[in-house]
Short mmCIF file of C-alpha atoms in Angstrom, two decimals:
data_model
loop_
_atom_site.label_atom_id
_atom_site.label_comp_id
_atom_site.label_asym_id
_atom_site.label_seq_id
_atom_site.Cartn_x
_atom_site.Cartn_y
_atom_site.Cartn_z
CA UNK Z 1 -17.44 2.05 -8.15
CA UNK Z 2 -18.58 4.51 -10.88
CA UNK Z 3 -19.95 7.51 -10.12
CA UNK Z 4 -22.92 7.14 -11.43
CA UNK Z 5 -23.38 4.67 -8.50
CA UNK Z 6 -22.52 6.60 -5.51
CA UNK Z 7 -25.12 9.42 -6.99
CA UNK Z 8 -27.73 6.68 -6.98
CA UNK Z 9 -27.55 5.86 -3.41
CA UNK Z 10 -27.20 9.64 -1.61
CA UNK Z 11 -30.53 9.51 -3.45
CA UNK Z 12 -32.47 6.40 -2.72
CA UNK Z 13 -31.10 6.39 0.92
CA UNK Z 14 -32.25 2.84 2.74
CA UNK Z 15 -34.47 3.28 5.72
CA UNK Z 16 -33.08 3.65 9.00
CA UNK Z 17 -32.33 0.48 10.85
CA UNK Z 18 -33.61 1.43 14.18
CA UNK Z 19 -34.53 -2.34 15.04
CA UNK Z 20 -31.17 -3.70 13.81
CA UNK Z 21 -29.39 -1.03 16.03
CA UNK Z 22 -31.46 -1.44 18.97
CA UNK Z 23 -31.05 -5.18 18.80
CA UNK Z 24 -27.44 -5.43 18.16
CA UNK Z 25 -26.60 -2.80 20.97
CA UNK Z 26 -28.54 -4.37 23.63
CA UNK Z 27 -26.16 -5.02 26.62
CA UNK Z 28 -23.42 -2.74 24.48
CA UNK Z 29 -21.35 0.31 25.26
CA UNK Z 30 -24.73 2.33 24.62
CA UNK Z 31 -27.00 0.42 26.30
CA UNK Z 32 -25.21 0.25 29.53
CA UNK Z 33 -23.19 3.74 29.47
CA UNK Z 34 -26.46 5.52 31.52
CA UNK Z 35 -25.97 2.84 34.11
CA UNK Z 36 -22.51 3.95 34.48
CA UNK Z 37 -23.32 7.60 34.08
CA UNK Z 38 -23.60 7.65 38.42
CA UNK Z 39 -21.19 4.64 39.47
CA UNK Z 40 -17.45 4.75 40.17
CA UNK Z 41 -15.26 4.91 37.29
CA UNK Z 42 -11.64 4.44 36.65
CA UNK Z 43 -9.41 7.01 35.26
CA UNK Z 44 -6.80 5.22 32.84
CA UNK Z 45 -3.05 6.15 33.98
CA UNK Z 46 -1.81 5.95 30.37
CA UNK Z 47 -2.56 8.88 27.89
CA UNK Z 48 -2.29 11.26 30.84
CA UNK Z 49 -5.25 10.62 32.29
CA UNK Z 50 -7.20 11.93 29.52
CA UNK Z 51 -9.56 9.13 29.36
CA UNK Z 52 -12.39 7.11 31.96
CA UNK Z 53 -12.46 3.70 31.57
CA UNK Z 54 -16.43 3.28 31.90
CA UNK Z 55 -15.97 -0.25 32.43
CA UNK Z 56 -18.13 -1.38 29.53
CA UNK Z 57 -16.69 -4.17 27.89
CA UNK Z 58 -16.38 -3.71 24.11
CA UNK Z 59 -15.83 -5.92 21.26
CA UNK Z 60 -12.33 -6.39 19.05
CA UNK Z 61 -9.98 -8.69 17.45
CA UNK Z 62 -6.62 -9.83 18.19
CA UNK Z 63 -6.96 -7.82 22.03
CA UNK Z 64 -9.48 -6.58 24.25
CA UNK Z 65 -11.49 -3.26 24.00
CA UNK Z 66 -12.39 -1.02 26.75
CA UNK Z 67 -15.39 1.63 26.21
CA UNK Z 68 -14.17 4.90 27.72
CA UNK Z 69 -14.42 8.85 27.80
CA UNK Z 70 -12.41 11.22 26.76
CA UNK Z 71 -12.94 14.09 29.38
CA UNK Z 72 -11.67 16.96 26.90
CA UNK Z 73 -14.12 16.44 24.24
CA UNK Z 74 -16.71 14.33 26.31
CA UNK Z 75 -16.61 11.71 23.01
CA UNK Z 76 -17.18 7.90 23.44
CA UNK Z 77 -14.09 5.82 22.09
CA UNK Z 78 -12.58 2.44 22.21
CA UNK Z 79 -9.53 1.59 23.77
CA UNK Z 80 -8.32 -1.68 22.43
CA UNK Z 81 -5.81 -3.27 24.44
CA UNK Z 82 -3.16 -5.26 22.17
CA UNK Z 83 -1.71 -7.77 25.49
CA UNK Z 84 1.94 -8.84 26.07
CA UNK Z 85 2.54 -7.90 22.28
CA UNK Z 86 6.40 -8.36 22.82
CA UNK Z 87 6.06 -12.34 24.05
CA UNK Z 88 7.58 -12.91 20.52
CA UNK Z 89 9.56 -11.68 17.52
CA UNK Z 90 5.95 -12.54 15.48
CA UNK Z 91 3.81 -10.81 17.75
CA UNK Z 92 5.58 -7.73 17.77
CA UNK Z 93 5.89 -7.93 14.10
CA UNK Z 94 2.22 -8.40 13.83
CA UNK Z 95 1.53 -5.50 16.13
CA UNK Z 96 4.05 -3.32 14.25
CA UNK Z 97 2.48 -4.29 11.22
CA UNK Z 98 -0.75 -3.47 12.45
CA UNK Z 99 -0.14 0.30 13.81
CA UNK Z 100 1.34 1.15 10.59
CA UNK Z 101 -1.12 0.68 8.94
CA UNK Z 102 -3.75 2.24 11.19
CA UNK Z 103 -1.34 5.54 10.99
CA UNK Z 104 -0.79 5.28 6.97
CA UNK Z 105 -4.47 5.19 6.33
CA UNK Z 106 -6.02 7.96 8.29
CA UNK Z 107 -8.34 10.09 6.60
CA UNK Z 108 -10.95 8.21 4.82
CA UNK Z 109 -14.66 7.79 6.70
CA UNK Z 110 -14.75 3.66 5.71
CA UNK Z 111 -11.69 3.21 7.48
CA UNK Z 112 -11.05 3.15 11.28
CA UNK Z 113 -9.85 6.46 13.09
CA UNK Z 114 -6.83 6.26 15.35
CA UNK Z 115 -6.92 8.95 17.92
CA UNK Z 116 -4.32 7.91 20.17
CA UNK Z 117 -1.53 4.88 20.58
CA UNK Z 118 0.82 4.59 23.68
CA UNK Z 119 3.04 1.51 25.23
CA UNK Z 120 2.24 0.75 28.39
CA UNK Z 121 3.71 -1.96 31.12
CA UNK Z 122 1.01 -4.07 32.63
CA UNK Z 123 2.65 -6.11 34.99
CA UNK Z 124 2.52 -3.44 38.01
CA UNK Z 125 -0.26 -2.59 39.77
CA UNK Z 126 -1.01 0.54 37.26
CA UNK Z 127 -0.30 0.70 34.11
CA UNK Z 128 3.01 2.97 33.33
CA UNK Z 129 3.39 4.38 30.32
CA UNK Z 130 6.95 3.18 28.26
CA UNK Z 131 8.42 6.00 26.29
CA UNK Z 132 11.75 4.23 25.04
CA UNK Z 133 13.44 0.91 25.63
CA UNK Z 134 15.69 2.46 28.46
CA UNK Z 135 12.27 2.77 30.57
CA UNK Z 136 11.84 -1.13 30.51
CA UNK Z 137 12.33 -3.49 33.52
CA UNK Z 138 15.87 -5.03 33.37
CA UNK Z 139 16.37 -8.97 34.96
CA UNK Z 140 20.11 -9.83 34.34
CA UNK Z 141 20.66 -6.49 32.30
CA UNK Z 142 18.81 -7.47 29.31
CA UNK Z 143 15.24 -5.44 28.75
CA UNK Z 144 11.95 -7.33 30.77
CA UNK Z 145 9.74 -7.52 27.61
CA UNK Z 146 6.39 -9.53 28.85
CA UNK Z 147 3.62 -7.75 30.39
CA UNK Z 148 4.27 -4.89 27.62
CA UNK Z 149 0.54 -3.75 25.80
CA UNK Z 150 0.04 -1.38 23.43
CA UNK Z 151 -3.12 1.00 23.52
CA UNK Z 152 -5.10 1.91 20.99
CA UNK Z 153 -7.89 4.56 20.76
CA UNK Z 154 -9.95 4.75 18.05
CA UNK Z 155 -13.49 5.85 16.98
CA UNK Z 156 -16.24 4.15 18.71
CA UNK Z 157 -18.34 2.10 16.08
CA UNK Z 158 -22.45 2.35 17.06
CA UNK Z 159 -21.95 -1.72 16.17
CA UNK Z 160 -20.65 -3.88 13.09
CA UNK Z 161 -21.70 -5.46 10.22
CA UNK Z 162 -21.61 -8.97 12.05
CA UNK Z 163 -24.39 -8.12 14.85
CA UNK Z 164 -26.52 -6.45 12.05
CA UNK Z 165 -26.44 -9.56 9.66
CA UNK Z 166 -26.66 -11.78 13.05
CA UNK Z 167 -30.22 -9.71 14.09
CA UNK Z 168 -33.47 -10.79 12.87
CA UNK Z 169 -34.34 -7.43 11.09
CA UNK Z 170 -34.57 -7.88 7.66
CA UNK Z 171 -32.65 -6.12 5.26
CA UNK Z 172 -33.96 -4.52 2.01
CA UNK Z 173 -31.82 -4.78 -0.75
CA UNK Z 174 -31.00 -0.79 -0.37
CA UNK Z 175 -29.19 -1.96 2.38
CA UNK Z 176 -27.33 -4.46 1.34
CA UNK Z 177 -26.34 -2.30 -1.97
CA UNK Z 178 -25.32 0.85 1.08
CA UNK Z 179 -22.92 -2.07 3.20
CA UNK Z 180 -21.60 -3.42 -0.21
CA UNK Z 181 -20.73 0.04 -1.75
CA UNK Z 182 -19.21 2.13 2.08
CA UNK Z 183 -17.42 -1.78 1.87
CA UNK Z 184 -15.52 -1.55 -1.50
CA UNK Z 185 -15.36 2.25 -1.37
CA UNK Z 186 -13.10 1.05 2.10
CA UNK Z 187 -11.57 -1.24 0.13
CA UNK Z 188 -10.73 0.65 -3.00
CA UNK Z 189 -8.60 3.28 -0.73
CA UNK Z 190 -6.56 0.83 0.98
CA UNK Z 191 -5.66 -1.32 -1.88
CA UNK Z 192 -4.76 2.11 -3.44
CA UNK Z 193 -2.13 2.59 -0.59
CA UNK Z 194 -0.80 -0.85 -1.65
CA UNK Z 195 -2.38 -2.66 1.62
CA UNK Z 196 -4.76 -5.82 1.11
CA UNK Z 197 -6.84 -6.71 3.84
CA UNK Z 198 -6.08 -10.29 4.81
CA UNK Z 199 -8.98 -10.93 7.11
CA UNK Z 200 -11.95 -9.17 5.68
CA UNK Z 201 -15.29 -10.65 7.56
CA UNK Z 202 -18.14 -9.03 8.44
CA UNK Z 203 -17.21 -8.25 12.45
CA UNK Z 204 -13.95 -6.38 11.14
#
């Protein structure tokens, strides 16, 4: 977008949407995460036990998401579980696919922070971390490869575009001109690293 553009809206910023928010995080990570605050919580094997699994179901595609804490920093993040991504030559392609992209386009606020990836094997009791191949399960001397996930941490988004547009607060047209521009501004610097989005919807 031109300049001129982005100068227009620092300016003319929309209103808040406190009633969108509230409304599309009720029953979410923040709604529930004081609820949590005093009951038992899990420590995750995998990343060294730097993060709490607070037991809040998030949401994701393609895998499921896990609100937890990282007890360094005390920050909120996701942890998306991509399941049994080895089943099949296109699933692990898919998941490849997918993680290098996340790492080649770090750095830009309208695009999804990575903090931390690791493999883990899911099939016993807790999860163990999988450093190389030579750490996998062997049946028959060939590598076990179901049951293997891959974790991803990432920033953890307030909500997404989907539960705003799905609430029944309206939207001026500030707002719509604020999604559309932090939308192609996203879009401008990934198609600029020679990546096209191939399923761009309002919940990704």
């Amino acid at each position: 977008m031109a300049k001129g553009a982005e100068s227009n809206l620092s300016l003319h910023r929309p209103e808040p949407l406190a009633g969108t928010f509230a409304q599309a995080r009720r029953g979410s990570a923040f709604e529930q995460e004081r609820e949590t605050e005093n009951s038992s919580r899990v420590m995750l094997q995998s990343f060294g036990g730097r993060y709490v699994d607070l037991g809040i179901p998030g949401c994701g595609t393609r895998g499921t998401v896990r609100v937890a804490r990282d007890i360094h920093t005390g920050r909120l993040v996701a942890v998306k579980s991509l399941q049994d991504c080895l089943r099949s030559e296109a699933v692990a392609k898919r998941t490849l696919r997918e993680l290098r992209h996340l790492r080649h386009l770090q750095g830009h606020e309208n695009v999804l922070e990575v903090v931390d990836v690791e493999v883990v094997d899911s099939t016993r009791r807790a999860q163990i971390p999988i450093r190389s191949v030579t750490e996998l399960a062997l049946v028959g001397g060939r590598p076990v490869l179901e049951g293997i996930d891959v974790l991803i941490v990432s920033g953890l988004m307030e909500t997404d575009l989907g539960q705003i547009l799905g609430s029944r607060q309206p939207l001026s047209l500030e707002h719509c001109r604020l999604f559309l521009y932090q939308l192609l501004r996203g879009l401008k610097y990934i198609h600029s690293a020679g990546v096209v989005h191939g399923d761009l919807e309002p919940k990704h």
